[in-house]
Amino acid sequence: MIQMAATTSRYVELAGRIAASISDGTYGIGSRMPSVRDLCRQYDASITTIAAAYRLLERRGLVEPRPQSGHFVRAAPLEAQEPGVSQPHPRPTEVGLGELALMVMRDSLDSQRSQFGPALPDQALAPSVELERIIAGLARRGEAGTQRYDVPPGHRELRVRIARRAAAIGCDLGPDRIVTTAGALEALTLALRATCKAGDTVAIESPMYYGLLQSIESLALRVVEIPTHPRDGIVLEALREALDEHPIAAVVAMPNFNNPLGSRSSDDAKRELVELLGSRRIPLIEDDVLGDLAHDGTRPSPAKAFDRRGLVLWCSSFSKTAAPGLRVGWIAAGKFQAAVEHMKFTSSVATSTLSQVVMAEFLASGGYDRFLRRVRPAYGARCVAMAEAVARYFPRDTRVTRPTGGFVLWVELPRTVDAHRLYDAALDAQVSLTPGPLFSAKQRYRHFIRLNAAGWSQPLEPKLRTLGTLATRFAERGSR
Ligand SMILES: Cc1ncc(COP(=O)(O)O)c(C=O)c1O
């Protein structure tokens, strides 16, 4: 593990040095870069390391490979600026989303539409064939296990597999500290129920995934939204101030690739977050659903890895990677384990046995890791390409994030554009998007939208251009 981490950081470091030689003009636009062999000699590195460094630079849009000729410096990529730190409403409020999210989800899933809306993984990259083969094999052998309940904590083999993966990223939990759930949203809801009661206030990163906001709303909790940096995650100083000012029952954060921001907190920031909350005995509910999708292939540790007090409730699933429809997730709830097991049992008895068996086998066969190796760089490249297309077709002052994991882009439009009206106009043009107001308790972010880059490819460019044209029209005329 340690050796793997060292190799990984070496290629990232070398990519940084090669990038520096492009930005200081040693290699100008269009010029040919040194060959892989030359760089092996120059940096005393292996072919694999240099090839990985070049692949990273390709994903960042700095160089392009040409068949039989090597790598060339690309024309300066079109880059829009990034949004700034979010500025949510500073006081605790109720959540007022109502039915909006479900409506948007239904509209977006219409297969006639180009789906830039829901944050679903790309179907074409999905490991459907592998999963179907596993299901067929289980059925043939009569081992699908659908006849029995796997009562909480859930299917043992699956928990063993999750525990092994957790250990490799710094969480020595063991299978008995994990409860399987029907996806991450159930895990997060159980975490909220175990730590809060109606009327309590939770502090949340802002913007925040709307499914969690809805769960908070349905439990009659209040929220205080905390400013979040689009690259570095929750602003700890702002969180500290909120904790000083308001009684906070729990904090909800997505340190690895916030949806919609794509932000990622450093290990130091995660440690500081866990210590800050631990010293005040406040539980941290960690949504790590996108943690496996780091574009550079290095799985970041969750905040749970720094938890010494059992106060971090780590929640995740295989929905953004293997298959959302399997509905397999988990929670490692620390001190709240017994409460979570009981709540899971009283709310749904057990997670689908078949889904758990399938996922356990997919993990055991190595298929999941092979799949991740395929999909992570693809999502990285798609995020870069789609962000470039946004810069090309959207109004001049548009800002867009540059996530280093996951597959969504958070787009800030000129203030005159109303995201709901853009959403309606886009649906008429057979394009879906997710309006920004869904990501805040009081429907702020009115001039923001979230775009899904997972399925991005060149043929979708005309649809994005249409969206950009609509946004430009609204920006010029004002759509409010
Ligand atoms: C950030 C985030 N957390 C949790 C979930 C819910 O995941 P699941 O489908 O596993 O319940 C989603 C799904 O969109 C998500 O984007």
CSV table of C-alpha atoms in Angstrom, one decimal, residues 57-449:
chain,number,residue,atom,x,y,z
A,57,LEU,CA,-1.4,15.9,-18.5
A,58,GLU,CA,-3.7,14.7,-21.3
A,59,ARG,CA,-6.6,14.7,-18.9
A,60,ARG,CA,-5.8,18.2,-17.8
A,61,GLY,CA,-5.8,19.2,-21.5
A,62,LEU,CA,-2.2,20.3,-21.5
A,63,VAL,CA,-0.8,17.8,-24.1
A,64,GLU,CA,-2.3,15.6,-26.7
A,65,PRO,CA,-0.9,12.3,-28.1
A,66,ARG,CA,-0.5,12.0,-31.8
A,67,PRO,CA,-0.2,8.5,-33.3
A,68,GLN,CA,3.4,7.5,-34.1
A,69,SER,CA,4.7,11.0,-33.2
A,70,GLY,CA,4.6,11.5,-29.4
A,71,HIS,CA,3.0,14.2,-27.3
A,72,PHE,CA,2.4,17.8,-28.3
A,73,VAL,CA,1.5,20.9,-26.3
A,74,ARG,CA,-2.1,21.7,-26.9
A,75,ALA,CA,-3.4,25.1,-27.8
A,76,ALA,CA,-4.3,26.9,-24.5
A,77,PRO,CA,-7.5,25.2,-23.4
A,78,LEU,CA,-10.5,27.3,-23.2
A,79,GLU,CA,-11.0,27.8,-19.5
A,80,ALA,CA,-13.8,29.6,-17.7
A,81,GLN,CA,-13.0,30.9,-14.2
A,82,GLU,CA,-14.1,28.9,-11.2
A,83,PRO,CA,-16.9,30.0,-8.9
A,84,GLY,CA,-15.7,31.5,-5.6
A,85,VAL,CA,-16.4,30.2,-2.1
A,86,SER,CA,-20.2,29.7,-1.6
A,87,GLN,CA,-22.0,32.4,0.4
A,88,PRO,CA,-25.1,30.7,1.9
A,89,HIS,CA,-27.7,32.1,4.2
A,90,PRO,CA,-25.8,32.5,7.5
A,91,ARG,CA,-28.7,31.6,10.0
A,92,PRO,CA,-30.4,28.3,10.8
A,93,THR,CA,-33.5,27.7,8.7
A,94,GLU,CA,-35.9,25.0,7.8
A,95,VAL,CA,-35.5,23.2,4.5
A,96,GLY,CA,-38.1,24.1,1.9
A,97,LEU,CA,-37.6,21.9,-1.1
A,98,GLY,CA,-40.9,20.0,-1.0
A,99,GLU,CA,-41.5,17.9,-4.1
A,100,LEU,CA,-39.2,19.9,-6.4
A,101,ALA,CA,-36.3,17.3,-6.5
A,102,LEU,CA,-38.6,14.4,-7.4
A,103,MET,CA,-40.2,16.5,-10.2
A,104,VAL,CA,-36.7,17.4,-11.6
A,105,MET,CA,-35.6,13.7,-11.3
A,106,ARG,CA,-38.7,12.5,-13.2
A,107,ASP,CA,-38.3,15.2,-16.0
A,108,SER,CA,-34.7,14.4,-16.3
A,109,LEU,CA,-35.1,10.6,-16.7
A,110,ASP,CA,-37.1,11.0,-19.9
A,111,SER,CA,-35.0,9.1,-22.3
A,112,GLN,CA,-35.8,11.5,-25.2
A,113,ARG,CA,-33.7,14.2,-23.4
A,114,SER,CA,-30.0,14.7,-23.3
A,115,GLN,CA,-29.3,14.0,-19.7
A,116,PHE,CA,-27.1,16.6,-18.2
A,117,GLY,CA,-29.4,16.6,-15.2
A,118,PRO,CA,-29.3,13.6,-12.9
A,119,ALA,CA,-25.9,12.7,-11.4
A,120,LEU,CA,-26.0,9.2,-12.8
A,121,PRO,CA,-22.9,7.2,-14.0
A,122,ASP,CA,-22.6,6.7,-17.7
A,123,GLN,CA,-24.5,3.6,-18.8
A,124,ALA,CA,-22.1,2.9,-21.6
A,125,LEU,CA,-19.2,2.6,-19.1
A,126,ALA,CA,-21.3,0.6,-16.5
A,127,PRO,CA,-20.1,-2.9,-15.7
A,128,SER,CA,-23.5,-4.3,-16.8
A,129,VAL,CA,-22.0,-7.4,-18.5
A,130,GLU,CA,-19.9,-8.4,-15.5
A,131,LEU,CA,-22.9,-7.9,-13.1
A,132,GLU,CA,-25.3,-9.8,-15.4
A,133,ARG,CA,-22.8,-12.7,-15.6
A,134,ILE,CA,-22.6,-12.8,-11.8
A,135,ILE,CA,-26.4,-12.8,-11.5
A,136,ALA,CA,-26.7,-15.6,-14.1
A,137,GLY,CA,-24.1,-17.7,-12.3
A,138,LEU,CA,-25.8,-17.3,-8.9
A,139,ALA,CA,-29.2,-18.3,-10.5
A,140,ARG,CA,-27.6,-21.3,-12.2
A,141,ARG,CA,-26.0,-22.5,-8.9
A,142,GLY,CA,-29.1,-21.7,-6.9
A,143,GLU,CA,-27.1,-19.4,-4.7
A,144,ALA,CA,-28.9,-16.2,-5.2
A,145,GLY,CA,-30.1,-16.4,-1.5
A,146,THR,CA,-33.3,-14.4,-2.1
A,147,GLN,CA,-35.2,-16.6,0.2
A,148,ARG,CA,-33.8,-15.3,3.5
A,149,TYR,CA,-33.4,-12.0,5.2
A,150,ASP,CA,-29.8,-10.8,5.8
A,151,VAL,CA,-30.8,-8.9,9.0
A,152,PRO,CA,-28.6,-6.0,10.1
A,153,PRO,CA,-25.6,-5.6,10.1
A,154,GLY,CA,-26.2,-7.3,6.7
A,155,HIS,CA,-24.5,-9.8,4.4
A,156,ARG,CA,-21.3,-10.9,6.0
A,157,GLU,CA,-19.2,-11.5,2.9
A,158,LEU,CA,-20.1,-8.0,1.6
A,159,ARG,CA,-19.1,-6.4,4.9
A,160,VAL,CA,-15.8,-8.3,4.8
A,161,ARG,CA,-15.1,-6.9,1.4
A,162,ILE,CA,-16.0,-3.4,2.4
A,163,ALA,CA,-13.9,-3.7,5.5
A,164,ARG,CA,-10.8,-4.7,3.5
A,165,ARG,CA,-11.2,-1.8,1.2
A,166,ALA,CA,-11.7,0.5,4.2
A,167,ALA,CA,-8.5,-0.8,5.8
A,168,ALA,CA,-6.6,0.1,2.6
A,169,ILE,CA,-7.6,3.7,3.0
A,170,GLY,CA,-6.9,4.1,6.7
A,171,CYS,CA,-10.1,2.9,8.3
A,172,ASP,CA,-9.5,-0.2,10.5
A,173,LEU,CA,-13.1,-1.1,11.2
A,174,GLY,CA,-13.5,-4.8,10.7
A,175,PRO,CA,-16.8,-6.2,9.2
A,176,ASP,CA,-18.8,-6.0,12.4
A,177,ARG,CA,-18.6,-2.2,12.5
A,178,ILE,CA,-20.3,-1.9,9.1
A,179,VAL,CA,-24.0,-2.0,8.4
A,180,THR,CA,-25.2,-2.5,4.8
A,181,THR,CA,-28.0,-0.3,3.6
A,182,ALA,CA,-30.2,0.3,0.6
A,183,GLY,CA,-27.9,2.8,-1.0
A,184,ALA,CA,-26.1,5.8,0.6
A,185,LEU,CA,-29.2,7.8,1.1
A,186,GLU,CA,-30.6,5.3,3.5
A,187,ALA,CA,-27.3,5.3,5.3
A,188,LEU,CA,-27.3,9.1,5.6
A,189,THR,CA,-30.9,9.1,6.8
A,190,LEU,CA,-30.1,6.5,9.4
A,191,ALA,CA,-27.1,8.6,10.5
A,192,LEU,CA,-29.4,11.7,10.9
A,193,ARG,CA,-32.0,9.8,12.8
A,194,ALA,CA,-29.4,8.3,15.1
A,195,THR,CA,-27.8,11.6,16.0
A,196,CYS,CA,-30.6,14.2,15.8
A,197,LYS,CA,-34.2,14.7,16.9
A,198,ALA,CA,-36.9,16.9,15.3
A,199,GLY,CA,-36.2,20.6,15.7
A,200,ASP,CA,-32.4,20.1,16.0
A,201,THR,CA,-30.0,22.0,13.8
A,202,VAL,CA,-27.4,20.4,11.6
A,203,ALA,CA,-24.5,22.2,10.0
A,204,ILE,CA,-24.1,21.3,6.3
A,205,GLU,CA,-21.7,22.0,3.5
A,206,SER,CA,-23.3,24.4,1.0
A,207,PRO,CA,-24.2,23.7,-1.8
A,208,MET,CA,-25.4,20.3,-0.7
A,209,TYR,CA,-26.8,17.2,-2.5
A,210,TYR,CA,-30.6,17.7,-2.6
A,211,GLY,CA,-31.4,14.1,-1.5
A,212,LEU,CA,-29.8,14.8,1.8
A,213,LEU,CA,-31.6,18.1,2.1
A,214,GLN,CA,-34.9,16.3,1.5
A,215,SER,CA,-34.0,13.8,4.1
A,216,ILE,CA,-33.3,16.6,6.6
A,217,GLU,CA,-36.6,18.2,5.7
A,218,SER,CA,-38.5,15.0,6.2
A,219,LEU,CA,-37.0,14.6,9.7
A,220,ALA,CA,-38.1,18.2,10.6
A,221,LEU,CA,-34.5,19.2,11.2
A,222,ARG,CA,-33.2,22.7,10.7
A,223,VAL,CA,-29.9,23.5,8.9
A,224,VAL,CA,-27.2,26.1,9.0
A,225,GLU,CA,-25.3,26.2,5.7
A,226,ILE,CA,-21.6,26.6,5.8
A,227,PRO,CA,-19.5,28.3,3.1
A,228,THR,CA,-17.6,25.8,1.0
A,229,HIS,CA,-14.6,26.3,-1.3
A,230,PRO,CA,-15.1,24.7,-4.8
A,231,ARG,CA,-11.7,23.1,-4.6
A,232,ASP,CA,-10.8,22.8,-0.9
A,233,GLY,CA,-14.2,21.9,0.7
A,234,ILE,CA,-15.9,23.2,3.8
A,235,VAL,CA,-14.4,26.4,5.2
A,236,LEU,CA,-13.4,25.3,8.7
A,237,GLU,CA,-13.2,28.9,10.1
A,238,ALA,CA,-16.8,29.5,9.1
A,239,LEU,CA,-17.8,26.1,10.6
A,240,ARG,CA,-16.1,27.0,13.9
A,241,GLU,CA,-18.0,30.3,14.0
A,242,ALA,CA,-21.3,28.5,13.4
A,243,LEU,CA,-20.6,26.0,16.1
A,244,ASP,CA,-19.8,28.9,18.5
A,245,GLU,CA,-23.0,30.6,17.6
A,246,HIS,CA,-25.6,27.9,17.4
A,247,PRO,CA,-26.3,24.6,19.1
A,248,ILE,CA,-25.4,22.1,16.4
A,249,ALA,CA,-26.5,18.4,16.8
A,250,ALA,CA,-24.4,17.1,13.9
A,251,VAL,CA,-22.4,18.2,10.9
A,252,VAL,CA,-22.9,16.8,7.4
A,253,ALA,CA,-20.0,17.0,5.0
A,254,MET,CA,-18.7,15.5,1.8
A,255,PRO,CA,-14.9,15.8,2.2
A,256,ASN,CA,-14.3,13.7,-1.0
A,257,PHE,CA,-15.9,15.3,-4.0
A,258,ASN,CA,-18.9,17.3,-2.8
A,259,ASN,CA,-21.9,17.0,-5.1
A,260,PRO,CA,-22.3,19.5,-6.8
A,261,LEU,CA,-19.0,21.3,-6.2
A,262,GLY,CA,-16.5,18.4,-6.7
A,263,SER,CA,-14.4,19.9,-3.9
A,264,ARG,CA,-12.0,17.8,-2.0
A,265,SER,CA,-10.6,18.5,1.5
A,266,SER,CA,-7.0,17.7,2.2
A,267,ASP,CA,-6.1,15.1,4.7
A,268,ASP,CA,-5.0,17.9,7.1
A,269,ALA,CA,-8.3,19.6,6.7
A,270,LYS,CA,-10.2,16.3,7.3
A,271,ARG,CA,-8.1,15.7,10.5
A,272,GLU,CA,-8.8,19.2,11.7
A,273,LEU,CA,-12.5,18.8,11.0
A,274,VAL,CA,-12.7,15.6,12.9
A,275,GLU,CA,-10.7,17.1,15.8
A,276,LEU,CA,-12.8,20.2,15.9
A,277,LEU,CA,-16.0,18.3,16.1
A,278,GLY,CA,-14.6,15.6,18.4
A,279,SER,CA,-13.5,18.1,21.0
A,280,ARG,CA,-17.1,19.3,21.2
A,281,ARG,CA,-18.6,15.8,21.0
A,282,ILE,CA,-20.5,16.6,17.8
A,283,PRO,CA,-21.0,13.7,15.4
A,284,LEU,CA,-19.8,14.1,11.8
A,285,ILE,CA,-22.0,12.5,9.1
A,286,GLU,CA,-19.7,11.9,6.2
A,287,ASP,CA,-21.1,11.3,2.7
A,288,ASP,CA,-18.3,9.6,0.8
A,289,VAL,CA,-20.4,8.3,-2.2
A,290,LEU,CA,-17.9,9.7,-4.8
A,291,GLY,CA,-14.7,8.8,-2.9
A,292,ASP,CA,-13.9,5.9,-5.3
A,293,LEU,CA,-13.9,8.2,-8.3
A,294,ALA,CA,-10.7,10.3,-7.9
A,295,HIS,CA,-9.6,11.0,-11.5
A,296,ASP,CA,-5.9,10.5,-10.7
A,297,GLY,CA,-6.7,6.9,-9.5
A,298,THR,CA,-5.6,7.5,-5.9
A,299,ARG,CA,-8.5,6.8,-3.5
A,300,PRO,CA,-8.5,9.6,-0.9
A,301,SER,CA,-9.0,8.6,2.7
A,302,PRO,CA,-12.4,9.5,4.2
A,303,ALA,CA,-12.6,11.7,7.3
A,304,LYS,CA,-13.5,8.4,9.1
A,305,ALA,CA,-9.8,7.5,8.9
A,306,PHE,CA,-9.0,10.2,11.5
A,307,ASP,CA,-11.8,9.3,13.9
A,308,ARG,CA,-10.5,8.2,17.3
A,309,ARG,CA,-13.7,8.8,19.2
A,310,GLY,CA,-16.3,6.9,17.2
A,311,LEU,CA,-18.1,10.1,16.3
A,312,VAL,CA,-17.8,9.9,12.5
A,313,LEU,CA,-20.6,8.1,10.7
A,314,TRP,CA,-19.1,7.1,7.4
A,315,CYS,CA,-21.8,6.6,4.6
A,316,SER,CA,-21.3,5.4,1.1
A,317,SER,CA,-22.6,3.1,-1.7
A,318,PHE,CA,-21.8,1.6,-5.1
A,319,SER,CA,-24.4,3.7,-6.8
A,320,LYS,CA,-22.1,6.2,-8.5
A,321,THR,CA,-19.8,3.5,-9.6
A,322,ALA,CA,-21.2,-0.1,-10.1
A,323,ALA,CA,-24.9,0.4,-10.4
A,324,PRO,CA,-27.4,2.8,-8.8
A,325,GLY,CA,-30.3,0.3,-9.3
A,326,LEU,CA,-28.6,-2.4,-7.1
A,327,ARG,CA,-29.2,-0.1,-4.1
A,328,VAL,CA,-26.2,-1.3,-2.1
A,329,GLY,CA,-24.6,1.1,0.4
A,330,TRP,CA,-23.2,1.0,3.9
A,331,ILE,CA,-22.6,2.9,7.1
A,332,ALA,CA,-19.9,2.6,9.7
A,333,ALA,CA,-21.5,4.5,12.5
A,334,GLY,CA,-18.9,4.3,15.3
A,335,LYS,CA,-20.6,4.9,18.6
A,336,PHE,CA,-24.0,4.9,17.0
A,337,GLN,CA,-23.7,1.4,15.5
A,338,ALA,CA,-26.2,-0.3,17.8
A,339,ALA,CA,-28.8,2.5,17.3
A,340,VAL,CA,-28.3,2.4,13.5
A,341,GLU,CA,-28.6,-1.4,13.4
A,342,HIS,CA,-31.9,-1.2,15.3
A,343,MET,CA,-33.3,1.6,13.1
A,344,LYS,CA,-32.3,-0.2,10.0
A,345,PHE,CA,-34.2,-3.3,11.2
A,346,THR,CA,-37.3,-1.3,12.2
A,347,SER,CA,-37.4,0.6,8.9
A,348,SER,CA,-36.7,-2.0,6.3
A,349,VAL,CA,-35.7,-5.3,8.1
A,350,ALA,CA,-32.8,-5.9,5.7
A,351,THR,CA,-31.1,-4.8,2.5
A,352,SER,CA,-31.9,-6.9,-0.6
A,353,THR,CA,-30.0,-10.2,-0.2
A,354,LEU,CA,-29.5,-10.7,-3.9
A,355,SER,CA,-28.0,-7.2,-4.4
A,356,GLN,CA,-25.6,-7.8,-1.6
A,357,VAL,CA,-24.5,-11.2,-2.8
A,358,VAL,CA,-24.0,-9.8,-6.3
A,359,MET,CA,-21.9,-6.9,-5.1
A,360,ALA,CA,-19.9,-9.1,-2.7
A,361,GLU,CA,-19.0,-11.3,-5.7
A,362,PHE,CA,-18.1,-8.4,-7.9
A,363,LEU,CA,-15.7,-7.1,-5.3
A,364,ALA,CA,-14.2,-10.6,-4.6
A,365,SER,CA,-13.6,-11.2,-8.3
A,366,GLY,CA,-11.5,-8.1,-8.7
A,367,GLY,CA,-14.1,-6.9,-11.3
A,368,TYR,CA,-14.9,-3.7,-9.3
A,369,ASP,CA,-11.3,-2.6,-9.2
A,370,ARG,CA,-10.8,-3.3,-12.9
A,371,PHE,CA,-13.9,-1.3,-13.6
A,372,LEU,CA,-12.7,1.6,-11.4
A,373,ARG,CA,-9.3,1.7,-13.3
A,374,ARG,CA,-11.3,2.0,-16.5
A,375,VAL,CA,-13.8,4.6,-15.4
A,376,ARG,CA,-11.8,7.1,-13.3
A,377,PRO,CA,-9.6,8.6,-16.1
A,378,ALA,CA,-12.6,8.6,-18.4
A,379,TYR,CA,-14.6,10.8,-16.0
A,380,GLY,CA,-11.6,13.0,-15.5
A,381,ALA,CA,-11.3,13.6,-19.3
A,382,ARG,CA,-15.0,14.1,-19.7
A,383,CYS,CA,-15.1,16.8,-16.9
A,384,VAL,CA,-12.3,18.7,-18.6
A,385,ALA,CA,-13.8,18.4,-22.1
A,386,MET,CA,-17.3,19.4,-20.9
A,387,ALA,CA,-16.0,22.4,-18.9
A,388,GLU,CA,-14.2,23.5,-22.0
A,389,ALA,CA,-17.4,23.3,-24.0
A,390,VAL,CA,-19.2,25.3,-21.3
A,391,ALA,CA,-16.5,28.0,-21.7
A,392,ARG,CA,-17.0,27.9,-25.4
A,393,TYR,CA,-20.8,28.2,-25.6
A,394,PHE,CA,-22.0,29.8,-22.4
A,395,PRO,CA,-22.3,33.5,-21.7
A,396,ARG,CA,-19.0,35.3,-21.2
A,397,ASP,CA,-19.0,35.6,-17.4
A,398,THR,CA,-19.9,32.0,-16.7
A,399,ARG,CA,-17.8,30.2,-14.2
A,400,VAL,CA,-17.4,26.4,-13.9
A,401,THR,CA,-15.7,24.1,-11.4
A,402,ARG,CA,-12.7,21.8,-12.2
A,403,PRO,CA,-13.4,18.7,-10.1
A,404,THR,CA,-10.7,16.2,-9.5
A,405,GLY,CA,-13.1,13.4,-8.8
A,406,GLY,CA,-16.7,12.4,-9.6
A,407,PHE,CA,-18.4,13.6,-12.7
A,408,VAL,CA,-20.5,16.7,-12.1
A,409,LEU,CA,-19.8,20.4,-12.9
A,410,TRP,CA,-21.2,23.3,-11.0
A,411,VAL,CA,-21.8,26.2,-13.3
A,412,GLU,CA,-22.3,29.8,-12.1
A,413,LEU,CA,-24.2,31.9,-14.7
A,414,PRO,CA,-24.5,35.7,-14.9
A,415,ARG,CA,-26.8,36.8,-12.1
A,416,THR,CA,-29.6,37.8,-14.6
A,417,VAL,CA,-30.2,34.1,-15.5
A,418,ASP,CA,-32.8,32.3,-13.4
A,419,ALA,CA,-31.9,28.6,-13.2
A,420,HIS,CA,-35.6,27.5,-13.0
A,421,ARG,CA,-36.5,29.4,-16.1
A,422,LEU,CA,-33.5,28.1,-17.9
A,423,TYR,CA,-34.5,24.6,-16.8
A,424,ASP,CA,-38.0,24.9,-18.3
A,425,ALA,CA,-36.6,26.3,-21.6
A,426,ALA,CA,-34.0,23.5,-21.7
A,427,LEU,CA,-36.6,20.8,-21.2
A,428,ASP,CA,-38.5,22.2,-24.2
A,429,ALA,CA,-35.3,21.9,-26.2
A,430,GLN,CA,-35.0,18.2,-24.9
A,431,VAL,CA,-32.0,18.9,-22.6
A,432,SER,CA,-32.1,18.3,-18.9
A,433,LEU,CA,-30.0,20.0,-16.2
A,434,THR,CA,-30.3,20.4,-12.4
A,435,PRO,CA,-31.2,23.9,-11.2
A,436,GLY,CA,-28.9,25.3,-8.5
A,437,PRO,CA,-31.7,26.2,-6.0
A,438,LEU,CA,-32.1,22.4,-5.3
A,439,PHE,CA,-28.8,22.5,-3.6
A,440,SER,CA,-29.7,24.9,-0.8
A,441,ALA,CA,-32.2,24.8,2.1
A,442,LYS,CA,-33.9,28.1,1.0
A,443,GLN,CA,-33.5,27.6,-2.7
A,444,ARG,CA,-30.6,30.0,-3.2
A,445,TYR,CA,-28.0,29.5,-6.0
A,446,ARG,CA,-30.7,30.8,-8.3
A,447,HIS,CA,-28.2,31.6,-11.1
A,448,PHE,CA,-26.3,28.2,-10.8
A,449,ILE,CA,-26.9,24.9,-12.5
